[in-house]
PDB file of C-alpha atoms in Angstrom:
ATOM      1  CA  MET Y   3     -17.692  41.018 -19.492  1.00  0.00           C
ATOM      2  CA  GLY Y   4     -18.785  37.950 -21.451  1.00  0.00           C
ATOM      3  CA  ASP Y   5     -16.060  35.828 -19.831  1.00  0.00           C
ATOM      4  CA  SER Y   6     -17.219  36.484 -16.267  1.00  0.00           C
ATOM      5  CA  SER Y   7     -20.857  35.626 -17.021  1.00  0.00           C
ATOM      6  CA  GLU Y   8     -19.819  32.374 -18.722  1.00  0.00           C
ATOM      7  CA  SER Y   9     -17.717  31.323 -15.740  1.00  0.00           C
ATOM      8  CA  LEU Y  10     -20.653  31.963 -13.400  1.00  0.00           C
ATOM      9  CA  ARG Y  11     -22.900  29.608 -15.382  1.00  0.00           C
ATOM     10  CA  ARG Y  12     -20.471  26.681 -15.301  1.00  0.00           C
ATOM     11  CA  PRO Y  13     -20.696  24.339 -12.323  1.00  0.00           C
ATOM     12  CA  PRO Y  14     -17.537  24.350 -10.163  1.00  0.00           C
ATOM     13  CA  GLN Y  15     -15.121  21.560 -10.977  1.00  0.00           C
ATOM     14  CA  LYS Y  16     -14.184  19.238  -8.142  1.00  0.00           C
ATOM     15  CA  LEU Y  17     -10.470  18.736  -7.774  1.00  0.00           C
ATOM     16  CA  LEU Y  18      -9.335  15.273  -6.726  1.00  0.00           C
ATOM     17  CA  LEU Y  19      -6.408  14.697  -4.448  1.00  0.00           C
ATOM     18  CA  ASP Y  20      -3.571  12.495  -5.663  1.00  0.00           C
ATOM     19  CA  SER Y  21      -4.527   9.769  -3.196  1.00  0.00           C
ATOM     20  CA  GLU Y  22      -8.137   9.839  -4.423  1.00  0.00           C
ATOM     21  CA  LEU Y  23      -6.985   9.602  -8.037  1.00  0.00           C
ATOM     22  CA  THR Y  24      -4.741   6.666  -7.203  1.00  0.00           C
ATOM     23  CA  ALA Y  25      -7.566   4.918  -5.354  1.00  0.00           C
ATOM     24  CA  ASP Y  26      -9.962   5.544  -8.251  1.00  0.00           C
ATOM     25  CA  GLN Y  27      -7.473   4.184 -10.764  1.00  0.00           C
ATOM     26  CA  GLN Y  28      -6.847   1.065  -8.699  1.00  0.00           C
ATOM     27  CA  LEU Y  29     -10.564   0.417  -8.317  1.00  0.00           C
ATOM     28  CA  MET Y  30     -11.098   0.867 -12.055  1.00  0.00           C
ATOM     29  CA  GLN Y  31      -8.282  -1.598 -12.779  1.00  0.00           C
ATOM     30  CA  VAL Y  32      -9.779  -4.139 -10.385  1.00  0.00           C
ATOM     31  CA  SER Y  33     -13.201  -3.649 -11.933  1.00  0.00           C
ATOM     32  CA  LYS Y  34     -11.800  -4.101 -15.444  1.00  0.00           C
ATOM     33  CA  SER Y  35      -9.896  -7.234 -14.505  1.00  0.00           C
ATOM     34  CA  ASP Y  36     -12.972  -8.496 -12.631  1.00  0.00           C
ATOM     35  CA  ASN Y  37     -15.014  -8.317 -15.825  1.00  0.00           C
ATOM     36  CA  GLU Y  38     -12.310 -10.194 -17.726  1.00  0.00           C
ATOM     37  CA  ASP Y  39     -11.827 -12.863 -15.033  1.00  0.00           C
ATOM     38  CA  ASN Y  40     -15.532 -13.582 -14.638  1.00  0.00           C
ATOM     39  CA  ASN Y  41     -15.428 -15.146 -18.065  1.00  0.00           C
ATOM     40  CA  ASN Y  42     -12.579 -17.428 -16.960  1.00  0.00           C
ATOM     41  CA  GLY Y  43     -14.167 -18.530 -13.661  1.00  0.00           C
ATOM     42  CA  GLU Y  44     -11.474 -17.025 -11.407  1.00  0.00           C
ATOM     43  CA  LYS Y  45     -13.908 -15.139  -9.206  1.00  0.00           C
ATOM     44  CA  SER Y  46     -12.525 -16.068  -5.765  1.00  0.00           C
ATOM     45  CA  LYS Y  47      -8.968 -15.032  -6.674  1.00  0.00           C
ATOM     46  CA  GLU Y  48     -10.226 -11.723  -8.035  1.00  0.00           C
ATOM     47  CA  GLU Y  49     -12.397 -11.072  -4.969  1.00  0.00           C
ATOM     48  CA  SER Y  50      -9.449 -11.539  -2.630  1.00  0.00           C
ATOM     49  CA  THR Y  51      -7.362  -9.149  -4.742  1.00  0.00           C
ATOM     50  CA  TYR Y  52     -10.216  -6.641  -4.768  1.00  0.00           C
ATOM     51  CA  TRP Y  53     -10.625  -6.708  -0.982  1.00  0.00           C
ATOM     52  CA  ALA Y  54      -6.860  -6.509  -0.480  1.00  0.00           C
ATOM     53  CA  ILE Y  55      -6.792  -3.279  -2.492  1.00  0.00           C
ATOM     54  CA  ILE Y  56      -9.804  -1.913  -0.600  1.00  0.00           C
ATOM     55  CA  GLU Y  57      -8.098  -2.671   2.739  1.00  0.00           C
ATOM     56  CA  GLU Y  58      -4.885  -1.073   1.487  1.00  0.00           C
ATOM     57  CA  ILE Y  59      -6.699   2.133   0.565  1.00  0.00           C
ATOM     58  CA  PHE Y  60      -9.162   2.480   3.444  1.00  0.00           C
ATOM     59  CA  GLY Y  61      -7.653   0.271   6.160  1.00  0.00           C
ATOM     60  CA  LYS Y  62      -9.078  -2.791   7.859  1.00  0.00           C
ATOM     61  CA  GLU Y  63     -12.537  -2.791   9.386  1.00  0.00           C
ATOM     62  CA  ASP Y  64     -11.074  -3.596  12.796  1.00  0.00           C
ATOM     63  CA  GLU Y  65      -9.630  -0.094  12.909  1.00  0.00           C
ATOM     64  CA  VAL Y  66     -13.093   1.488  12.719  1.00  0.00           C
ATOM     65  CA  LEU Y  67     -14.544   2.276  16.129  1.00  0.00           C
ATOM     66  CA  TYR Y  68     -18.284   2.093  16.578  1.00  0.00           C
ATOM     67  CA  ARG Y  69     -20.071   4.090  19.230  1.00  0.00           C
ATOM     68  CA  PRO Y  70     -22.692   2.298  21.294  1.00  0.00           C
ATOM     69  CA  LYS Y  71     -26.214   2.923  20.115  1.00  0.00           C
ATOM     70  CA  LYS Y  72     -28.148   5.536  22.093  1.00  0.00           C
ATOM     71  CA  ARG Y  73     -31.450   4.425  23.543  1.00  0.00           C
ATOM     72  CA  LYS Y  74     -34.197   6.747  22.358  1.00  0.00           C
ATOM     73  CA  TYR Y  75     -37.118   5.267  24.255  1.00  0.00           C
ATOM     74  CA  ARG Y  76     -37.773   3.949  27.742  1.00  0.00           C
ATOM     75  CA  SER Y  77     -38.757   0.336  28.181  1.00  0.00           C
ATOM     76  CA  LEU Y  78     -42.386  -0.498  28.941  1.00  0.00           C
ATOM     77  CA  ASP Y  79     -41.360  -1.938  32.270  1.00  0.00           C
ATOM     78  CA  SER Y  80     -39.799   1.358  33.377  1.00  0.00           C
ATOM     79  CA  LEU Y  81     -42.899   3.269  32.231  1.00  0.00           C
ATOM     80  CA  TYR Y  82     -45.236   0.997  34.232  1.00  0.00           C
ATOM     81  CA  ARG Y  83     -43.045   1.375  37.332  1.00  0.00           C
ATOM     82  CA  ALA Y  84     -42.927   5.179  37.018  1.00  0.00           C
ATOM     83  CA  THR Y  85     -46.677   5.750  36.513  1.00  0.00           C
ATOM     84  CA  LYS Y  86     -49.815   5.032  38.482  1.00  0.00           C
ATOM     85  CA  PRO Y  87     -52.660   3.048  36.935  1.00  0.00           C
ATOM     86  CA  VAL Y  88     -55.518   5.133  35.537  1.00  0.00           C
ATOM     87  CA  PRO Y  89     -58.935   4.037  36.842  1.00  0.00           C
ATOM     88  CA  ALA Y  90     -61.370   2.827  34.178  1.00  0.00           C
ATOM     89  CA  VAL Y  91     -64.363   5.121  33.648  1.00  0.00           C
TER      90      VAL Y  91
END
């Protein structure tokens, strides 16, 4: 009975997929080497390597499709055309 109450108190552990673990490990390696290379002044080479790994994991930005933004409000011009002027009191 004590075992079941202890397991209920613990937060559930999140399991990572193999691909997520691989991506995490690669990012940690890039971050570690980035810290080491910053001391040597090789920032541009490291940045290109970093972005190459990011593109390898998540794909290029060109592959992402963006939906057109929905208009939430009417323009003032359309409001003035659709309404009649209110007489001043």
